[in-house]
Amino acid sequence: SRAPGYTIRSRLTIQRYFWNPIYDRLAHGYDAVDWLTGFTTQRLRTRALAYMPHPGTRLLEIGFGSGMLHAELASRYKMAGIDLAPGMAGLTRQRLDNSGRHSALCVGSVYASPWPDATFDAVLSTFAFSAFADPDRALDEMVRVIVPGGKVIIVDAGRVDDGNLVAAMLARVWELLGD
């Protein structure tokens, strides 16, 4: 749920001037947050694998972050990815290069991906969807780039109820700041 009083326009403004610069600068420390929360996000990301299409298909990851999952998926899928942060894209490119894997990475907005209609068999977004200021528009774009009958797979933050106090605190702060 969204914090009361937040319009799409105000969320876009907050995202542009506050969240985007912070997210970009956190690229090399991003995985440390997962470590602090007991690898909660990585455990949940791997749950998405059960919903993935068969190996060898075309997969777009939106909001690939530091690229841990993206590099792993690149060993099984024809990958592409889009993320708003150049720092995250650089880190992901480095992970891919170090593992000898390939992906078409793009720095850009979820609202205007550069791929034509019906390019991918599936779209995956992990822990990014709740940060989109205009989720309806983001979902429309995800659906636009998948083939008919394709999958949109979203793993995101919800209620933290596994007893992890650090994760619960971070989720509460995130919510108070409009995400």
PDB file of C-alpha atoms in Angstrom:
ATOM      1  CA  SER A   1       0.000   0.000   0.000  1.00  0.00           C
ATOM      2  CA  ARG A   2       1.105   3.536  -0.669  1.00  0.00           C
ATOM      3  CA  ALA A   3       1.569   6.228   1.934  1.00  0.00           C
ATOM      4  CA  PRO A   4      -1.467   8.523   2.063  1.00  0.00           C
ATOM      5  CA  GLY A   5      -1.291  11.738   0.089  1.00  0.00           C
ATOM      6  CA  TYR A   6       1.267  10.562  -2.440  1.00  0.00           C
ATOM      7  CA  THR A   7       0.278  11.220  -6.019  1.00  0.00           C
ATOM      8  CA  ILE A   8       2.030   9.666  -8.991  1.00  0.00           C
ATOM      9  CA  ARG A   9       3.538  13.057  -9.793  1.00  0.00           C
ATOM     10  CA  SER A  10       4.920  13.539  -6.256  1.00  0.00           C
ATOM     11  CA  ARG A  11       6.260   9.968  -6.247  1.00  0.00           C
ATOM     12  CA  LEU A  12       7.995  10.586  -9.589  1.00  0.00           C
ATOM     13  CA  THR A  13       9.570  13.768  -8.178  1.00  0.00           C
ATOM     14  CA  ILE A  14      10.777  11.997  -5.021  1.00  0.00           C
ATOM     15  CA  GLN A  15      12.101   9.128  -7.129  1.00  0.00           C
ATOM     16  CA  ARG A  16      13.927  11.417  -9.552  1.00  0.00           C
ATOM     17  CA  TYR A  17      15.608  13.720  -7.056  1.00  0.00           C
ATOM     18  CA  PHE A  18      16.050  11.468  -4.028  1.00  0.00           C
ATOM     19  CA  TRP A  19      15.843   7.721  -4.687  1.00  0.00           C
ATOM     20  CA  ASN A  20      17.528   7.545  -8.106  1.00  0.00           C
ATOM     21  CA  PRO A  21      20.781   9.267  -7.048  1.00  0.00           C
ATOM     22  CA  ILE A  22      20.958   7.261  -3.808  1.00  0.00           C
ATOM     23  CA  TYR A  23      20.248   3.960  -5.556  1.00  0.00           C
ATOM     24  CA  ASP A  24      22.951   4.642  -8.137  1.00  0.00           C
ATOM     25  CA  ARG A  25      25.549   5.519  -5.503  1.00  0.00           C
ATOM     26  CA  LEU A  26      24.749   2.380  -3.476  1.00  0.00           C
ATOM     27  CA  ALA A  27      25.730  -0.004  -6.280  1.00  0.00           C
ATOM     28  CA  HIS A  28      28.872  -1.416  -4.673  1.00  0.00           C
ATOM     29  CA  GLY A  29      27.332  -1.552  -1.184  1.00  0.00           C
ATOM     30  CA  TYR A  30      23.970  -2.881  -2.329  1.00  0.00           C
ATOM     31  CA  ASP A  31      24.709  -6.528  -1.573  1.00  0.00           C
ATOM     32  CA  ALA A  32      25.707  -5.589   1.995  1.00  0.00           C
ATOM     33  CA  VAL A  33      22.073  -4.652   2.707  1.00  0.00           C
ATOM     34  CA  ASP A  34      21.076  -8.185   1.727  1.00  0.00           C
ATOM     35  CA  TRP A  35      23.777  -9.524   4.047  1.00  0.00           C
ATOM     36  CA  LEU A  36      22.414  -7.383   6.915  1.00  0.00           C
ATOM     37  CA  THR A  37      18.958  -8.871   6.425  1.00  0.00           C
ATOM     38  CA  GLY A  38      20.211 -12.462   6.435  1.00  0.00           C
ATOM     39  CA  PHE A  39      20.180 -12.742   2.625  1.00  0.00           C
ATOM     40  CA  THR A  40      16.403 -12.336   2.656  1.00  0.00           C
ATOM     41  CA  THR A  41      16.169 -10.774  -0.796  1.00  0.00           C
ATOM     42  CA  GLN A  42      18.450 -13.353  -2.428  1.00  0.00           C
ATOM     43  CA  ARG A  43      16.415 -16.206  -0.886  1.00  0.00           C
ATOM     44  CA  LEU A  44      13.198 -14.669  -2.184  1.00  0.00           C
ATOM     45  CA  ARG A  45      14.707 -13.939  -5.601  1.00  0.00           C
ATOM     46  CA  THR A  46      15.571 -17.604  -6.033  1.00  0.00           C
ATOM     47  CA  ARG A  47      11.921 -18.501  -5.353  1.00  0.00           C
ATOM     48  CA  ALA A  48      11.134 -16.838  -8.682  1.00  0.00           C
ATOM     49  CA  LEU A  49      13.034 -19.611 -10.450  1.00  0.00           C
ATOM     50  CA  ALA A  50      10.093 -21.980  -9.997  1.00  0.00           C
ATOM     51  CA  TYR A  51       7.977 -19.680 -12.191  1.00  0.00           C
ATOM     52  CA  MET A  52      10.511 -19.105 -14.925  1.00  0.00           C
ATOM     53  CA  PRO A  53       9.984 -20.320 -18.489  1.00  0.00           C
ATOM     54  CA  HIS A  54      12.101 -23.167 -19.803  1.00  0.00           C
ATOM     55  CA  PRO A  55      15.830 -22.527 -20.291  1.00  0.00           C
ATOM     56  CA  GLY A  56      16.904 -20.954 -23.560  1.00  0.00           C
ATOM     57  CA  THR A  57      13.942 -18.599 -23.796  1.00  0.00           C
ATOM     58  CA  ARG A  58      14.174 -14.802 -23.978  1.00  0.00           C
ATOM     59  CA  LEU A  59      14.009 -13.132 -20.557  1.00  0.00           C
ATOM     60  CA  LEU A  60      14.005  -9.436 -19.631  1.00  0.00           C
ATOM     61  CA  GLU A  61      14.904  -8.495 -16.067  1.00  0.00           C
ATOM     62  CA  ILE A  62      13.657  -5.077 -15.023  1.00  0.00           C
ATOM     63  CA  GLY A  63      15.551  -3.482 -12.159  1.00  0.00           C
ATOM     64  CA  PHE A  64      18.413  -5.999 -12.112  1.00  0.00           C
ATOM     65  CA  GLY A  65      20.235  -4.144  -9.334  1.00  0.00           C
ATOM     66  CA  SER A  66      23.699  -5.474  -8.529  1.00  0.00           C
ATOM     67  CA  GLY A  67      23.244  -8.335 -10.984  1.00  0.00           C
ATOM     68  CA  MET A  68      23.602 -11.346  -8.682  1.00  0.00           C
ATOM     69  CA  LEU A  69      20.484 -13.031 -10.027  1.00  0.00           C
ATOM     70  CA  HIS A  70      20.957 -11.607 -13.530  1.00  0.00           C
ATOM     71  CA  ALA A  71      24.385 -13.216 -13.925  1.00  0.00           C
ATOM     72  CA  GLU A  72      23.006 -16.522 -12.694  1.00  0.00           C
ATOM     73  CA  LEU A  73      20.068 -16.396 -15.109  1.00  0.00           C
ATOM     74  CA  ALA A  74      22.376 -15.527 -18.013  1.00  0.00           C
ATOM     75  CA  SER A  75      23.701 -19.081 -17.856  1.00  0.00           C
ATOM     76  CA  ARG A  76      20.216 -20.406 -18.694  1.00  0.00           C
ATOM     77  CA  TYR A  77      18.355 -17.739 -20.665  1.00  0.00           C
ATOM     78  CA  LYS A  78      18.812 -15.302 -23.528  1.00  0.00           C
ATOM     79  CA  MET A  79      19.000 -12.316 -21.210  1.00  0.00           C
ATOM     80  CA  ALA A  80      18.375  -8.620 -21.415  1.00  0.00           C
ATOM     81  CA  GLY A  81      18.014  -6.171 -18.584  1.00  0.00           C
ATOM     82  CA  ILE A  82      17.089  -2.598 -17.853  1.00  0.00           C
ATOM     83  CA  ASP A  83      17.935  -0.596 -14.748  1.00  0.00           C
ATOM     84  CA  LEU A  84      17.784   3.111 -14.060  1.00  0.00           C
ATOM     85  CA  ALA A  85      21.169   3.274 -12.323  1.00  0.00           C
ATOM     86  CA  PRO A  86      24.405   3.396 -14.341  1.00  0.00           C
ATOM     87  CA  GLY A  87      26.270   2.187 -11.230  1.00  0.00           C
ATOM     88  CA  MET A  88      24.127  -0.948 -11.028  1.00  0.00           C
ATOM     89  CA  ALA A  89      24.528  -1.569 -14.758  1.00  0.00           C
ATOM     90  CA  GLY A  90      28.314  -1.277 -14.431  1.00  0.00           C
ATOM     91  CA  LEU A  91      28.397  -3.713 -11.537  1.00  0.00           C
ATOM     92  CA  THR A  92      26.149  -6.167 -13.388  1.00  0.00           C
ATOM     93  CA  ARG A  93      28.281  -5.888 -16.544  1.00  0.00           C
ATOM     94  CA  GLN A  94      31.346  -6.682 -14.413  1.00  0.00           C
ATOM     95  CA  ARG A  95      29.635  -9.774 -12.925  1.00  0.00           C
ATOM     96  CA  LEU A  96      28.640 -10.955 -16.395  1.00  0.00           C
ATOM     97  CA  ASP A  97      32.134 -10.413 -17.808  1.00  0.00           C
ATOM     98  CA  ASN A  98      33.740 -12.222 -14.854  1.00  0.00           C
ATOM     99  CA  SER A  99      31.459 -15.218 -15.376  1.00  0.00           C
ATOM    100  CA  GLY A 100      31.799 -15.254 -19.176  1.00  0.00           C
ATOM    101  CA  ARG A 101      28.049 -14.732 -19.590  1.00  0.00           C
ATOM    102  CA  HIS A 102      26.213 -12.335 -21.850  1.00  0.00           C
ATOM    103  CA  SER A 103      23.203 -10.042 -21.623  1.00  0.00           C
ATOM    104  CA  ALA A 104      21.903  -6.991 -23.452  1.00  0.00           C
ATOM    105  CA  LEU A 105      21.976  -4.446 -20.624  1.00  0.00           C
ATOM    106  CA  CYS A 106      20.331  -1.050 -20.869  1.00  0.00           C
ATOM    107  CA  VAL A 107      20.361   1.954 -18.572  1.00  0.00           C
ATOM    108  CA  GLY A 108      16.873   3.356 -18.764  1.00  0.00           C
ATOM    109  CA  SER A 109      13.379   3.634 -17.392  1.00  0.00           C
ATOM    110  CA  VAL A 110      10.875   0.853 -16.902  1.00  0.00           C
ATOM    111  CA  TYR A 111       8.330   3.199 -18.467  1.00  0.00           C
ATOM    112  CA  ALA A 112      10.092   3.334 -21.839  1.00  0.00           C
ATOM    113  CA  SER A 113      12.083   0.191 -22.563  1.00  0.00           C
ATOM    114  CA  PRO A 114      13.855   0.212 -25.937  1.00  0.00           C
ATOM    115  CA  TRP A 115      12.640  -3.211 -27.077  1.00  0.00           C
ATOM    116  CA  PRO A 116       9.839  -3.736 -29.595  1.00  0.00           C
ATOM    117  CA  ASP A 117       6.504  -5.298 -28.720  1.00  0.00           C
ATOM    118  CA  ALA A 118       6.501  -9.061 -28.066  1.00  0.00           C
ATOM    119  CA  THR A 119      10.302  -9.391 -27.791  1.00  0.00           C
ATOM    120  CA  PHE A 120      10.505 -11.571 -24.663  1.00  0.00           C
ATOM    121  CA  ASP A 121       8.981 -14.814 -23.440  1.00  0.00           C
ATOM    122  CA  ALA A 122       8.992 -13.517 -19.866  1.00  0.00           C
ATOM    123  CA  VAL A 123       9.726 -10.422 -17.814  1.00  0.00           C
ATOM    124  CA  LEU A 124      11.138 -10.672 -14.300  1.00  0.00           C
ATOM    125  CA  SER A 125      11.272  -7.921 -11.697  1.00  0.00           C
ATOM    126  CA  THR A 126      12.629  -8.600  -8.222  1.00  0.00           C
ATOM    127  CA  PHE A 127      12.398  -5.990  -5.474  1.00  0.00           C
ATOM    128  CA  ALA A 128      11.919  -3.150  -7.918  1.00  0.00           C
ATOM    129  CA  PHE A 129       8.181  -2.997  -8.554  1.00  0.00           C
ATOM    130  CA  SER A 130       7.303  -1.335  -5.246  1.00  0.00           C
ATOM    131  CA  ALA A 131       9.775   1.440  -6.106  1.00  0.00           C
ATOM    132  CA  PHE A 132       8.029   2.330  -9.367  1.00  0.00           C
ATOM    133  CA  ALA A 133       6.199   5.613  -8.925  1.00  0.00           C
ATOM    134  CA  ASP A 134       3.585   4.620 -11.514  1.00  0.00           C
ATOM    135  CA  PRO A 135       3.103   0.843 -11.151  1.00  0.00           C
ATOM    136  CA  ASP A 136       0.227   0.672 -13.661  1.00  0.00           C
ATOM    137  CA  ARG A 137       2.377   2.229 -16.356  1.00  0.00           C
ATOM    138  CA  ALA A 138       5.298  -0.055 -15.459  1.00  0.00           C
ATOM    139  CA  LEU A 139       3.098  -3.138 -15.711  1.00  0.00           C
ATOM    140  CA  ASP A 140       1.706  -1.972 -19.047  1.00  0.00           C
ATOM    141  CA  GLU A 141       5.269  -1.703 -20.377  1.00  0.00           C
ATOM    142  CA  MET A 142       6.142  -5.172 -19.062  1.00  0.00           C
ATOM    143  CA  VAL A 143       3.124  -6.664 -20.804  1.00  0.00           C
ATOM    144  CA  ARG A 144       3.935  -4.782 -24.011  1.00  0.00           C
ATOM    145  CA  VAL A 145       7.334  -6.454 -24.425  1.00  0.00           C
ATOM    146  CA  ILE A 146       6.227 -10.060 -23.796  1.00  0.00           C
ATOM    147  CA  VAL A 147       4.827 -12.414 -26.390  1.00  0.00           C
ATOM    148  CA  PRO A 148       1.163 -13.387 -26.134  1.00  0.00           C
ATOM    149  CA  GLY A 149       0.937 -15.994 -23.401  1.00  0.00           C
ATOM    150  CA  GLY A 150       4.251 -14.857 -21.905  1.00  0.00           C
ATOM    151  CA  LYS A 151       4.878 -14.432 -18.191  1.00  0.00           C
ATOM    152  CA  VAL A 152       5.367 -11.402 -15.964  1.00  0.00           C
ATOM    153  CA  ILE A 153       7.058 -12.560 -12.770  1.00  0.00           C
ATOM    154  CA  ILE A 154       7.250 -10.092  -9.884  1.00  0.00           C
ATOM    155  CA  VAL A 155       8.925 -10.747  -6.547  1.00  0.00           C
ATOM    156  CA  ASP A 156       8.672  -7.823  -4.182  1.00  0.00           C
ATOM    157  CA  ALA A 157       8.672  -6.716  -0.584  1.00  0.00           C
ATOM    158  CA  GLY A 158       5.575  -7.332   1.405  1.00  0.00           C
ATOM    159  CA  ARG A 159       4.913  -7.834   5.063  1.00  0.00           C
ATOM    160  CA  VAL A 160       8.071  -8.823   6.922  1.00  0.00           C
ATOM    161  CA  ASP A 161       6.989 -11.584   9.282  1.00  0.00           C
ATOM    162  CA  ASP A 162       9.955 -13.950   9.495  1.00  0.00           C
ATOM    163  CA  GLY A 163      11.308 -12.418  12.723  1.00  0.00           C
ATOM    164  CA  ASN A 164      14.121 -10.517  11.000  1.00  0.00           C
ATOM    165  CA  LEU A 165      14.098  -7.218  12.923  1.00  0.00           C
ATOM    166  CA  VAL A 166      16.540  -5.430  10.589  1.00  0.00           C
ATOM    167  CA  ALA A 167      14.425  -6.336   7.549  1.00  0.00           C
ATOM    168  CA  ALA A 168      11.265  -5.232   9.374  1.00  0.00           C
ATOM    169  CA  MET A 169      12.859  -1.884  10.268  1.00  0.00           C
ATOM    170  CA  LEU A 170      14.071  -1.305   6.699  1.00  0.00           C
ATOM    171  CA  ALA A 171      10.626  -2.178   5.321  1.00  0.00           C
ATOM    172  CA  ARG A 172       9.002   0.318   7.697  1.00  0.00           C
ATOM    173  CA  VAL A 173      11.449   3.097   6.745  1.00  0.00           C
ATOM    174  CA  TRP A 174      10.847   2.309   3.047  1.00  0.00           C
ATOM    175  CA  GLU A 175       7.081   2.583   3.597  1.00  0.00           C
ATOM    176  CA  LEU A 176       7.356   5.880   5.493  1.00  0.00           C
ATOM    177  CA  LEU A 177       9.428   7.367   2.673  1.00  0.00           C
ATOM    178  CA  GLY A 178       6.717   6.642   0.146  1.00  0.00           C
ATOM    179  CA  ASP A 179       7.604   3.235  -1.216  1.00  0.00           C
TER     180      ASP A 179
END
